[in-house]
Amino acid sequence: MAITFDQATQTFHLQGKASSYIMQLVSPGYLAHVHWGARVRGTNIGSLLMRRRRCSFSPSTDPNDLSLSLDTLPQEYPAFGGSDFRMPAYQVQTENGATVSELLYASHRIYSGKPKLEGLPATYVESVSEAESLEITLSDAIIGLNVILTYTVYRDMDAIVRSARFVHEGEVPIKLLRALSCSLDLPHAEFEELHLSGTWARERHIERRPLSAGGTVIESRRGSSSHSLNPFIALLSPDADEDHGDVYGFSLVYSGSFLAQAEVDPYGTTRVAMGINPFDFSWLLEPGEQFQTPEAVMVYSAEGLGGMSQTYHRLYRTRLCRGVFRDRHRPILINNWEATYFHFNADKIEALAVEGRKLGLELLVLDDGWFGKRDSDASSLGDWFVDTTKLPGGMADLAERVKAQELAFGLWFEPEMVSPDSELYRAHPDWCLHVPGRRRTEGRKQLVLDFSRRDVQEYIVQALSDILASSPITYVKWDMNRNMTEIGSALLRPARQRETAHRYILGLYDVLERLTTAFPHVLFESCSGGGGRFDPGMLYYMPQTWTSDNTDAVERLKIQYGTSLVYPISTMGAHVSAVPNHQVHRTTPLAMRGHAAMSGNFGYELDLTTIGEDDKELMKRQVALYKELRSLIQFGVFHRLLSPFEGNETAWMFVAEDGKEALVAYFQVLAKPNPPLKKLKLKGLAADRNYLVADPDAPEEPTERWGGDELMGIGIHLPVWKGDLRSRLYRIHMEE
Ligand code: DGJ
């Protein structure tokens, strides 16, 4: 790893494990993008940049050098208004109303380590030797604006982490209309674009399509990262697959409305950019003020999507997630939501704990409905005090009763919301996002609290702290069940109203920072109607997310497969629920539900008091097996083998870091008549070692001995099944 600046050629060179990222200053100080991809030594680094000669309709900034056109120069942080017609990375409006700006190089510095981002989640280092950072200051002297671009490159990974900081040193206020986190110009357009799309209960399905002239836009305007489109985009060489080909991934560490865009220009180059969505955004900068963008994590892989995912998994699991639970086994839980919905009492919850103990479960999570007068979703959000008709002894009493069954106790909150039918709303009707005189549109019969306000933040921190301090609670599920409408804040002046959505996210991050710091022994899991806010920003505060409200085993194959493109297995909650499934009404075997859920952070979400004896026996075995396997599953290296988006079968595997242990999960949705005999090639094993392969669900079956070369080069034998909805595990140990 190294970051160097070559004075003679005015070139910056960032080297990752197997990649290079090169930029060059072009007189009079434009920052040009030169290369991102294969690692090079830099022998002729000053000559890498290719410049077009004169192009009609692409104006030149220098009458004596027609090759100098901002419209054709590949750039790092482009402006608009001064001859580049492609989409800009930023746009600033000055006092005279104009939006023309231009940034020229002013200075740079290179140092070990990685800076923190004030008030924002970010990847980090544990020792300064893990990464190097480069700060390049660009200036618009006419406005008095400095933009500091920060780049960090990790020693052992091919990840470049970027952000921008706007420092206003001029004498009159200016307004940022757009302030993206990253932008770069790739030299051609022979790419396919891949993103993760969906909706409630169908999150993060993989979409892939060729780029063509014009723009491809992936964005959220919902005030949260959303079920619909995840803050992630990748560009792939057309031949790229799981294991081969060039892949460029872009992931935003942010939980609000975002934009990711790829634009193919008339000259066949591709501009990719990502950041806070400029739609309905602006930010007033008074003289002396600063604005920090969120960070974008850019990953290059020459080994297809698998290589990209492994870099994201490692970086996000070890250098984005924080706290004592980062490296700890995640507990196997029972959640009462689908067991009882709003209709429970302390005895019922205790009964679930009694059954949970018999199965070997470790945590009981009490979901929605324990507070205020909440017997449906129509009331009480904001009234964070215990409903003593349901829990007559209070929360501490219930937590103790659960603890007496040797299960830890966890609790659900939805802190960002308020029900119009609540004491909180009656006392503070201006505490929600709203625009005076306009309807307050309800979603799930609730309004969004204005988290940009300090008083709202204080109330929520206090209310949650009181509950968490009052009872032995070791887990919190932090839910959020609607998106923003009528985005306005009662406390912001007109010129700052379009800051509301971003200020909300900053307020949310501040609240999360305070609560997770004050309660370090509590495992926080984020949730937004399932995976509506499964993003890197939330993972910085809460190391796991409820992946989806859809717990059907077949649906989960796509959801978990798609999620794994970016997010580590240790971040994905996955539960076995009852059949017929409550979301799609499908009946799948308990074994298959178990195998799908055991491929994430395992748990149950059904009424344990009504389960038959046979199922209970199987559940006991699932729990015992997961306890044996969870280090491997939660912290091993994950490989995708067969895609549910391409056919009837899905397979993935986990390999321990030391290579000594592995687990394969194979699923077949529909049976076929007279199917061909099939083998499945494994990944990540040692070709020169031998392995013992067993079926952990059939201990009576003999263990087989295979070479790593056979397992990877030829493949394990897949079963021939009669009947739909089948699955099996292969447990693999390296022979001593
Ligand atoms: C949505 C979540 O995704 C569910 O798991 C559950 O907690 C409900 N909210 C409760 O209202």
XYZ file of C-alpha atoms and ligand atoms in Angstrom:
747
model
C 0.000 0.000 0.000
C 1.235 3.421 -0.794
C 0.104 6.845 -1.807
C 2.687 8.837 -3.705
C 2.811 12.158 -5.490
C 5.245 12.499 -8.374
C 6.240 16.130 -8.584
C 7.678 15.872 -12.089
C 4.496 14.518 -13.648
C 2.103 15.998 -11.058
C 0.603 12.558 -10.550
C -1.036 10.947 -7.527
C -0.814 7.152 -7.298
C -2.848 5.169 -4.742
C -1.967 1.486 -4.608
C -4.197 -1.130 -2.975
C -3.417 -4.815 -2.637
C -3.898 -5.499 -6.342
C -5.136 -2.197 -7.723
C -3.966 1.263 -8.688
C -5.885 4.537 -8.663
C -4.154 7.361 -10.519
C -4.936 11.076 -10.826
C -3.019 13.874 -12.475
C -3.011 17.643 -12.221
C -3.552 19.289 -15.582
C -2.489 22.931 -15.930
C -3.802 25.302 -14.582
C -4.739 22.845 -11.795
C -7.622 20.633 -12.926
C -7.691 17.280 -11.143
C -7.954 14.613 -13.837
C -8.836 10.961 -13.334
C -6.294 8.743 -15.091
C -6.744 5.110 -14.071
C -8.542 2.792 -11.667
C -8.032 -0.920 -12.028
C -5.051 -3.250 -12.379
C -2.116 -2.434 -10.143
C 0.805 -0.888 -12.012
C 4.242 0.225 -10.886
C 3.952 3.608 -12.551
C 6.917 3.397 -14.945
C 5.470 5.932 -17.384
C 2.803 7.302 -15.107
C 2.963 10.836 -16.509
C 1.919 9.655 -19.983
C -1.088 7.543 -19.071
C -3.682 10.277 -19.508
C -5.058 10.442 -23.055
C -6.445 13.780 -24.225
C -8.752 14.326 -27.176
C -7.822 16.933 -29.713
C -10.388 19.603 -30.464
C -14.001 18.390 -30.356
C -16.795 20.436 -31.883
C -19.297 21.600 -29.290
C -16.902 20.808 -26.448
C -15.520 24.253 -25.607
C -11.908 24.744 -24.585
C -10.929 26.700 -21.480
C -7.667 27.744 -23.166
C -7.850 29.392 -26.613
C -4.248 28.308 -27.221
C -4.811 24.666 -26.380
C -7.944 23.254 -27.971
C -7.260 19.860 -26.405
C -8.064 21.353 -23.018
C -11.807 20.930 -22.723
C -13.471 20.196 -19.424
C -16.150 18.418 -21.441
C -13.694 15.747 -22.556
C -11.140 15.743 -19.737
C -11.692 12.772 -17.380
C -12.158 14.384 -13.984
C -12.331 13.643 -10.259
C -14.738 16.262 -8.919
C -16.307 18.119 -11.855
C -18.161 21.419 -11.760
C -21.001 22.659 -13.962
C -21.304 25.920 -15.797
C -17.797 26.309 -17.148
C -17.925 23.969 -20.175
C -18.324 20.415 -18.849
C -21.844 19.411 -19.910
C -21.815 16.087 -18.075
C -23.393 15.751 -14.654
C -21.430 17.655 -12.017
C -20.175 16.373 -8.677
C -21.220 19.583 -6.959
C -23.089 22.781 -7.671
C -22.971 25.968 -5.681
C -25.157 29.058 -5.927
C -23.558 32.372 -5.109
C -25.191 35.536 -3.809
C -25.772 36.868 -7.322
C -27.805 33.775 -8.156
C -25.179 32.291 -10.490
C -24.202 28.615 -10.306
C -20.889 28.766 -12.179
C -17.886 27.500 -10.290
C -14.478 26.013 -11.005
C -12.077 24.152 -8.737
C -8.306 24.284 -9.145
C -5.631 22.472 -7.170
C -4.359 24.355 -4.131
C -2.463 21.818 -1.996
C -2.393 18.244 -0.793
C -1.199 16.117 2.085
C -0.558 12.401 2.489
C -0.606 10.688 5.875
C -0.947 7.298 7.566
C -4.323 6.210 8.911
C -7.780 7.479 8.133
C -9.611 10.553 9.451
C -12.992 10.365 11.222
C -15.930 12.088 9.592
C -17.516 14.575 11.970
C -21.069 13.426 12.791
C -21.185 10.764 10.085
C -20.669 7.006 10.027
C -17.498 5.911 8.273
C -15.078 3.063 7.829
C -12.160 3.278 10.228
C -8.730 1.888 11.073
C -7.574 0.348 14.336
C -3.945 1.195 13.709
C -2.550 3.896 11.442
C -0.522 1.308 9.552
C -3.717 -0.216 8.079
C -4.350 2.591 5.622
C -2.997 5.758 4.058
C -4.981 8.858 3.246
C -4.636 11.694 0.777
C -6.318 15.058 1.081
C -6.391 17.236 -2.000
C -7.585 20.797 -1.524
C -9.227 22.355 -4.561
C -10.244 26.023 -4.545
C -12.613 28.384 -6.239
C -10.848 31.658 -5.415
C -13.686 33.825 -6.737
C -16.178 32.407 -4.219
C -13.644 31.682 -1.492
C -14.632 28.018 -1.452
C -12.253 25.175 -0.684
C -13.239 21.593 -1.407
C -11.105 18.981 0.317
C -11.274 15.589 -1.348
C -10.215 12.796 0.975
C -9.085 9.408 -0.327
C -8.149 6.446 1.868
C -6.613 3.249 0.589
C -6.468 0.154 2.811
C -3.267 -1.873 2.908
C -4.847 -5.307 2.549
C -7.863 -4.504 0.404
C -8.742 -3.052 -2.949
C -11.011 -0.408 -1.519
C -10.762 3.343 -2.058
C -12.845 5.358 0.379
C -13.742 8.879 -0.709
C -15.541 11.923 0.644
C -15.569 15.690 0.124
C -15.562 18.569 2.596
C -16.700 22.059 1.608
C -15.026 24.861 3.559
C -16.419 28.311 2.896
C -13.837 31.029 3.385
C -15.585 33.717 1.372
C -17.333 36.726 2.810
C -20.935 36.190 1.766
C -23.170 33.130 2.212
C -23.352 30.541 -0.566
C -25.722 27.653 -1.119
C -24.715 24.105 -2.002
C -27.257 22.671 -4.423
C -25.355 19.452 -4.931
C -22.474 17.913 -3.005
C -21.762 14.330 -4.033
C -19.317 12.078 -2.265
C -17.447 10.827 -5.312
C -17.285 11.130 -9.056
C -14.932 9.662 -11.599
C -14.667 9.241 -15.341
C -13.951 5.761 -16.643
C -12.359 5.717 -20.097
C -14.980 3.634 -21.919
C -18.602 2.537 -21.702
C -18.324 -1.206 -22.237
C -19.984 -1.941 -18.947
C -23.057 -3.546 -17.556
C -24.673 -1.850 -14.613
C -25.839 -3.845 -11.601
C -27.927 -2.682 -8.668
C -30.192 -4.040 -5.932
C -33.878 -3.212 -6.203
C -37.156 -4.294 -4.633
C -39.933 -3.261 -2.332
C -41.237 -4.257 1.099
C -40.841 -8.052 1.536
C -38.845 -8.328 -1.721
C -35.652 -6.442 -0.979
C -32.340 -6.358 -2.851
C -33.102 -8.359 -5.943
C -30.253 -8.218 -8.441
C -30.827 -6.238 -11.654
C -28.212 -6.153 -14.392
C -28.352 -4.328 -17.745
C -25.984 -2.858 -20.310
C -25.059 0.811 -20.132
C -25.981 2.881 -23.138
C -25.731 6.530 -24.118
C -27.278 8.789 -21.511
C -27.799 8.319 -17.814
C -28.605 5.398 -15.552
C -29.989 6.613 -12.249
C -30.332 4.617 -9.042
C -31.749 6.774 -6.265
C -33.997 7.196 -3.275
C -36.198 10.248 -2.678
C -37.864 8.652 0.366
C -35.714 10.178 3.093
C -34.221 6.783 3.780
C -32.024 4.453 1.796
C -35.180 2.380 1.124
C -36.481 -1.050 0.171
C -36.724 0.127 -3.430
C -33.102 0.737 -4.355
C -30.082 0.100 -2.172
C -27.291 2.721 -2.060
C -25.055 0.554 -4.212
C -24.169 0.348 -7.889
C -21.594 -1.725 -9.748
C -20.183 -1.482 -13.238
C -19.040 -4.773 -14.729
C -17.203 -5.790 -17.844
C -19.853 -7.557 -19.971
C -18.125 -10.929 -19.477
C -17.925 -10.541 -15.694
C -19.506 -13.236 -13.538
C -19.053 -14.459 -9.989
C -15.392 -15.344 -10.473
C -14.072 -13.492 -13.505
C -14.004 -10.073 -15.048
C -13.633 -6.480 -13.898
C -16.096 -5.157 -11.369
C -16.247 -1.623 -9.942
C -18.481 -1.361 -6.870
C -19.763 1.879 -5.316
C -21.448 1.806 -1.912
C -22.562 4.828 0.096
C -22.222 5.001 3.869
C -25.475 6.891 4.287
C -29.056 6.116 5.333
C -31.028 8.918 3.663
C -32.039 9.831 0.114
C -29.156 9.057 -2.203
C -28.170 9.239 -5.847
C -25.946 6.841 -7.776
C -25.565 7.644 -11.426
C -23.657 6.378 -14.450
C -23.619 8.623 -17.478
C -22.293 7.598 -20.869
C -21.177 10.729 -22.709
C -21.048 11.385 -26.479
C -17.404 10.279 -26.571
C -18.126 6.883 -25.055
C -16.702 7.483 -21.603
C -18.611 6.793 -18.379
C -18.996 9.200 -15.486
C -20.010 7.473 -12.247
C -21.010 9.458 -9.190
C -22.680 8.878 -5.865
C -23.795 10.853 -2.847
C -26.672 12.566 -1.060
C -29.523 12.967 -3.540
C -29.443 16.578 -4.794
C -33.184 16.277 -5.394
C -34.868 18.482 -2.761
C -31.503 19.211 -1.109
C -29.611 22.407 -0.519
C -27.286 23.585 2.216
C -26.564 27.150 3.184
C -22.926 27.829 3.993
C -22.313 30.973 5.976
C -18.762 32.362 5.895
C -16.545 30.083 7.984
C -18.930 27.104 7.827
C -18.173 23.626 6.493
C -20.159 20.796 4.956
C -18.962 17.198 5.071
C -20.364 14.665 2.586
C -20.892 11.028 3.572
C -18.256 8.622 2.323
C -18.413 6.371 -0.707
C -16.625 3.031 -0.605
C -15.337 2.051 -4.038
C -14.133 -1.503 -4.573
C -12.313 -2.839 -7.621
C -12.214 -6.565 -8.325
C -10.536 -8.328 -11.236
C -12.128 -11.523 -9.947
C -15.753 -10.827 -10.632
C -18.576 -10.150 -8.216
C -17.275 -12.713 -5.731
C -14.021 -10.769 -5.316
C -15.940 -7.511 -4.890
C -18.273 -8.978 -2.261
C -15.422 -10.445 -0.276
C -13.756 -7.035 -0.038
C -16.997 -5.373 1.067
C -17.675 -8.166 3.567
C -14.245 -7.885 5.153
C -14.201 -4.120 5.240
C -17.752 -3.703 6.530
C -17.573 -6.544 9.060
C -14.260 -5.507 10.567
C -13.844 -1.792 9.835
C -17.389 -0.388 9.623
C -19.330 -2.345 12.245
C -18.199 -1.419 15.741
C -18.646 -2.328 19.366
C -18.251 -5.448 21.443
C -20.628 -7.459 19.243
C -18.596 -6.889 16.098
C -16.530 -10.028 16.690
C -18.941 -11.855 18.989
C -21.261 -14.724 18.142
C -24.748 -13.407 17.553
C -27.395 -14.968 19.828
C -30.053 -17.360 18.528
C -33.315 -15.632 19.258
C -37.058 -16.086 19.477
C -39.075 -13.028 18.434
C -42.761 -12.864 19.365
C -43.965 -10.704 16.431
C -45.389 -13.383 14.144
C -46.284 -15.494 17.202
C -48.603 -12.945 18.805
C -48.554 -9.657 16.872
C -50.023 -7.052 19.305
C -51.908 -9.584 21.403
C -49.804 -10.869 24.261
C -49.287 -10.561 27.971
C -46.405 -11.306 30.310
C -47.509 -14.922 30.812
C -47.538 -15.566 27.069
C -44.069 -14.092 26.652
C -42.798 -16.124 29.579
C -44.321 -19.243 28.000
C -42.345 -18.553 24.821
C -39.206 -18.266 26.937
C -39.957 -21.573 28.685
C -40.228 -23.326 25.298
C -37.244 -21.414 23.950
C -35.101 -22.673 26.782
C -35.992 -26.282 25.957
C -34.804 -25.697 22.396
C -31.556 -24.085 23.513
C -32.400 -20.540 22.379
C -30.432 -17.666 23.852
C -32.477 -14.473 23.536
C -36.140 -13.536 23.620
C -37.127 -10.373 21.775
C -40.349 -8.650 22.746
C -41.559 -6.889 19.611
C -44.129 -4.157 18.959
C -47.047 -3.564 21.334
C -45.583 -3.357 24.886
C -46.000 0.406 25.386
C -48.686 3.085 25.608
C -52.039 1.615 24.582
C -50.837 -0.168 21.508
C -53.229 -2.957 20.556
C -52.906 -2.222 16.835
C -50.683 -0.045 14.682
C -53.069 2.900 15.141
C -51.645 4.437 18.307
C -48.988 5.130 20.918
C -45.717 5.499 19.010
C -43.767 8.032 21.041
C -45.290 6.946 24.375
C -42.350 4.852 25.511
C -43.772 3.706 28.830
C -44.859 0.172 29.666
C -48.470 -0.918 29.122
C -49.192 -2.403 32.542
C -52.391 -4.052 31.382
C -50.203 -6.354 29.257
C -47.181 -6.393 31.557
C -48.578 -5.843 35.066
C -45.202 -6.272 36.757
C -43.492 -3.831 34.393
C -40.569 -4.396 32.067
C -38.021 -5.333 34.728
C -40.325 -8.057 36.025
C -40.802 -9.543 32.558
C -37.076 -9.344 31.792
C -36.367 -11.204 35.046
C -38.944 -13.885 34.216
C -37.283 -14.378 30.831
C -33.843 -14.375 32.427
C -35.007 -17.037 34.859
C -35.418 -19.257 31.768
C -31.766 -18.539 30.928
C -32.626 -16.400 27.933
C -31.390 -12.853 27.519
C -34.066 -10.230 26.946
C -34.433 -7.836 24.015
C -36.909 -5.089 23.217
C -38.412 -3.451 20.112
C -38.622 0.323 19.648
C -39.644 2.560 16.794
C -38.070 5.760 18.084
C -38.268 7.928 14.972
C -42.060 7.864 14.790
C -45.090 9.344 16.493
C -48.725 8.224 16.286
C -51.230 11.078 15.952
C -53.088 9.150 18.657
C -50.411 9.459 21.348
C -49.695 11.548 24.385
C -46.478 12.713 22.756
C -48.262 14.091 19.691
C -50.967 15.752 21.760
C -48.264 17.504 23.776
C -45.969 18.370 20.844
C -47.852 18.551 17.524
C -44.949 20.467 15.953
C -42.415 17.715 16.718
C -43.106 15.853 13.477
C -41.887 16.628 9.981
C -44.512 18.898 8.440
C -45.130 21.959 6.320
C -47.495 24.542 7.844
C -50.919 24.565 6.199
C -50.322 21.272 4.390
C -51.785 17.825 5.102
C -49.686 15.629 7.390
C -49.735 12.455 5.344
C -49.809 9.318 7.460
C -48.003 6.086 6.616
C -48.988 3.036 8.684
C -51.073 5.547 10.680
C -47.969 7.351 11.883
C -45.948 10.524 11.358
C -42.178 10.984 11.325
C -40.614 12.752 14.290
C -38.408 15.672 13.322
C -35.034 14.229 14.264
C -33.312 17.405 13.048
C -34.516 19.063 16.290
C -32.351 18.911 19.378
C -35.387 18.749 21.716
C -36.742 15.712 19.853
C -33.341 14.035 19.979
C -33.102 14.700 23.724
C -36.574 13.301 24.364
C -35.832 10.083 22.508
C -32.418 9.556 24.103
C -33.974 10.079 27.526
C -37.022 7.870 26.902
C -34.970 4.956 25.599
C -32.260 5.374 28.217
C -34.871 5.205 30.984
C -36.202 1.881 29.724
C -32.780 0.400 28.964
C -31.480 1.395 32.388
C -34.574 0.079 34.161
C -34.342 -3.562 33.077
C -31.744 -6.153 32.089
C -32.120 -5.553 28.342
C -29.250 -6.773 26.164
C -30.720 -6.301 22.690
C -32.682 -3.578 20.930
C -34.542 -3.888 17.645
C -34.718 -0.355 16.193
C -37.562 -0.254 13.681
C -38.714 2.463 11.236
C -41.916 1.833 9.318
C -42.572 4.616 6.845
C -40.806 7.103 4.593
C -40.783 10.893 4.776
C -43.450 13.191 3.343
C -44.018 16.943 3.765
C -40.338 17.272 4.643
C -40.138 20.461 6.636
C -38.972 21.429 10.102
C -40.693 23.950 12.386
C -37.328 25.224 13.597
C -35.485 25.890 10.340
C -35.676 29.209 8.528
C -36.908 29.237 4.929
C -33.421 29.277 3.404
C -32.615 26.076 5.302
C -35.837 24.079 4.798
C -34.236 21.895 2.110
C -31.630 20.854 4.688
C -34.288 19.090 6.758
C -33.907 15.557 5.383
C -30.122 15.524 5.763
C -30.315 17.206 9.176
C -32.761 14.439 10.170
C -30.185 11.793 9.238
C -27.448 13.677 11.121
C -29.796 13.847 14.134
C -30.514 10.139 13.871
C -26.794 9.358 13.752
C -26.217 11.564 16.786
C -28.941 9.797 18.778
C -27.564 6.404 17.769
C -24.032 7.408 18.712
C -25.180 8.539 22.155
C -27.306 5.476 22.876
C -24.840 2.886 21.601
C -22.057 4.568 23.580
C -24.159 4.742 26.747
C -25.275 1.085 26.428
C -22.264 -0.752 25.004
C -23.498 -4.119 26.318
C -26.683 -3.877 24.223
C -26.709 -5.501 20.775
C -28.609 -3.122 18.480
C -30.307 -4.475 15.354
C -31.709 -2.066 12.801
C -34.922 -2.692 10.919
C -37.201 -0.753 8.649
C -40.203 -2.897 7.819
C -37.520 -5.564 7.329
C -34.698 -4.355 5.104
C -35.879 -0.850 4.216
C -32.737 0.695 5.629
C -30.174 -2.058 5.141
C -27.269 0.269 4.439
C -23.681 0.821 5.579
C -24.636 3.945 7.551
C -26.876 1.997 9.910
C -24.324 -0.822 10.210
C -21.832 1.620 11.751
C -24.133 1.928 14.774
C -25.928 -1.420 14.694
C -23.910 -4.425 13.496
C -26.912 -6.337 12.185
C -30.165 -5.686 10.320
C -33.487 -7.501 10.018
C -33.034 -8.522 6.400
C -36.696 -8.674 5.365
C -40.167 -9.122 6.813
C -40.497 -11.899 4.276
C -39.430 -15.102 6.035
C -40.610 -17.549 3.361
C -37.656 -19.853 2.656
C -37.989 -19.598 -1.133
C -38.250 -15.804 -1.126
C -35.341 -15.578 1.281
C -33.006 -17.264 -1.211
C -33.149 -14.250 -3.521
C -33.246 -11.698 -0.722
C -30.217 -13.114 1.099
C -28.309 -13.832 -2.118
C -28.849 -10.259 -3.342
C -28.017 -8.766 0.054
C -24.750 -10.723 0.130
C -23.483 -8.779 -2.879
C -22.451 -6.018 -0.471
C -23.315 -6.952 3.099
C -21.564 -9.556 5.298
C -23.454 -12.566 6.600
C -22.996 -11.394 10.209
C -25.210 -8.409 9.378
C -28.220 -10.415 8.134
C -31.007 -11.473 10.513
C -32.801 -14.633 9.298
C -35.625 -16.397 11.139
C -37.645 -19.568 10.802
C -41.340 -18.677 10.825
C -44.605 -20.602 10.754
C -46.264 -22.146 7.701
C -48.260 -21.262 5.742
C -45.916 -18.302 5.627
C -47.534 -15.027 6.700
C -46.210 -13.022 3.729
C -46.676 -15.322 0.715
C -48.789 -18.121 2.256
C -46.417 -20.814 1.003
C -45.754 -23.965 2.984
C -42.112 -25.001 3.031
C -40.542 -27.805 5.085
C -39.040 -26.890 8.449
C -35.714 -28.296 7.255
C -35.570 -25.866 4.330
C -36.680 -22.938 6.482
C -33.919 -23.898 8.878
C -31.236 -24.120 6.195
C -32.197 -20.713 4.770
C -32.293 -19.059 8.199
C -29.090 -20.739 9.358
C -27.368 -18.987 6.447
C -27.601 -15.742 8.437
C -27.995 -14.676 12.088
C -30.342 -17.454 13.096
C -33.577 -17.243 15.057
C -37.262 -18.219 15.241
C -40.339 -16.076 14.877
C -43.353 -18.300 15.571
C -45.451 -19.506 18.460
C -43.242 -22.066 20.195
C -46.098 -23.094 22.466
C -48.035 -24.635 19.574
C -45.264 -26.639 17.881
C -45.621 -30.425 17.524
C -43.092 -32.782 19.103
C -41.430 -33.823 15.815
C -40.843 -30.245 14.813
C -39.524 -29.437 18.267
C -36.980 -32.254 17.961
C -35.835 -30.931 14.600
C -35.644 -27.393 15.967
C -33.471 -28.607 18.852
C -31.108 -30.181 16.341
C -31.086 -26.996 14.236
C -30.178 -24.902 17.267
C -27.442 -27.295 18.367
C -26.008 -27.443 14.848
C -26.083 -23.672 14.433
C -24.153 -23.296 17.686
C -21.447 -25.538 16.227
C -21.428 -23.725 12.905
C -22.025 -20.093 13.702
C -18.371 -18.972 13.833
C -18.005 -20.304 10.331
C -21.298 -18.827 9.100
C -21.061 -15.431 10.747
C -17.336 -14.831 10.314
C -16.159 -17.144 7.507
C -15.540 -16.234 3.880
C -18.769 -16.398 1.875
C -18.927 -17.745 -1.695
C -22.010 -17.745 -3.937
C -22.257 -20.935 -6.017
C -25.662 -21.045 -7.752
C -27.909 -18.042 -8.230
C -31.648 -18.112 -7.479
C -31.976 -15.369 -10.094
C -30.805 -17.779 -12.783
C -32.749 -20.927 -12.035
C -34.393 -23.396 -9.768
C -31.368 -24.028 -7.582
C -29.443 -21.927 -5.117
C -26.169 -22.734 -3.405
C -23.655 -20.869 -1.312
C -20.847 -21.791 1.018
C -18.886 -20.536 3.980
C -15.162 -21.247 4.402
C -13.317 -20.627 7.673
C -10.518 -18.028 7.486
C -7.977 -20.782 8.205
C -9.493 -22.968 5.484
C -9.993 -25.937 7.804
C -13.760 -25.997 7.837
C -16.512 -25.240 5.341
C -20.267 -25.512 4.964
C -22.298 -25.721 1.755
C -26.048 -25.031 1.619
C -27.901 -26.264 -1.471
C -31.587 -25.572 -2.236
C -33.885 -26.820 -5.002
C -37.280 -25.145 -5.371
C -39.127 -27.428 -7.804
C -38.597 -31.094 -8.590
C -37.904 -32.095 -12.189
C -38.772 -35.422 -13.819
C -35.737 -37.506 -14.761
C -33.256 -34.748 -13.872
C -29.658 -34.947 -15.038
C -27.066 -36.068 -12.500
C -25.338 -32.941 -11.341
C -22.177 -31.881 -9.556
C -21.520 -28.603 -7.812
C -18.041 -27.054 -7.928
C -16.959 -25.616 -4.597
C -14.714 -22.622 -3.947
C -12.118 -21.402 -1.482
C -10.694 -24.810 -0.450
C -7.061 -25.930 -0.677
C -6.559 -27.921 -3.872
C -3.705 -29.915 -2.357
C -5.524 -30.966 0.813
C -8.128 -33.650 1.468
C -11.515 -33.076 3.064
C -14.123 -35.131 4.904
C -17.642 -34.335 3.726
C -20.735 -35.179 5.816
C -24.429 -34.413 5.940
C -24.958 -32.854 9.389
C -28.686 -33.670 9.233
C -28.003 -37.371 8.574
C -25.243 -38.452 10.968
C -25.961 -42.092 10.113
C -24.739 -41.524 6.526
C -21.054 -42.313 5.927
C -18.558 -39.474 5.704
C -16.911 -39.159 2.302
C -13.289 -38.267 1.633
C -12.488 -35.970 -1.289
C -9.501 -33.969 -2.505
C -9.857 -30.193 -2.500
C -8.928 -30.393 -6.190
C -11.854 -32.778 -6.791
C -14.333 -30.671 -4.819
C -13.367 -27.487 -6.654
C -12.424 -28.867 -10.079
C -15.111 -31.533 -10.476
C -17.630 -30.886 -7.737
C -19.646 -32.645 -5.058
C -22.514 -34.879 -6.092
C -25.866 -33.173 -5.797
C -28.850 -35.202 -4.640
C -31.652 -36.317 -6.949
C -34.875 -35.453 -5.185
C -38.474 -36.362 -5.676
C -40.614 -33.511 -4.413
C -40.417 -29.756 -4.283
C -38.779 -27.433 -1.766
C -35.751 -29.486 -0.793
C -32.423 -28.494 0.674
C -29.341 -29.967 2.280
C -26.107 -29.003 3.963
C -22.634 -30.398 3.339
C -20.296 -30.056 6.292
C -16.644 -30.185 5.297
C -13.507 -30.617 7.394
C -9.917 -30.553 6.220
C -8.122 -33.791 6.988
C -5.173 -33.340 9.355
C -41.876 -4.139 11.021
C -40.787 -5.108 11.328
O -40.043 -5.404 10.196
C -41.392 -6.362 11.931
O -40.405 -7.312 12.157
C -42.102 -5.987 13.202
O -41.170 -5.537 14.141
C -43.153 -4.925 12.926
N -42.592 -3.798 12.225
C -43.771 -4.442 14.195
O -44.623 -3.394 13.995
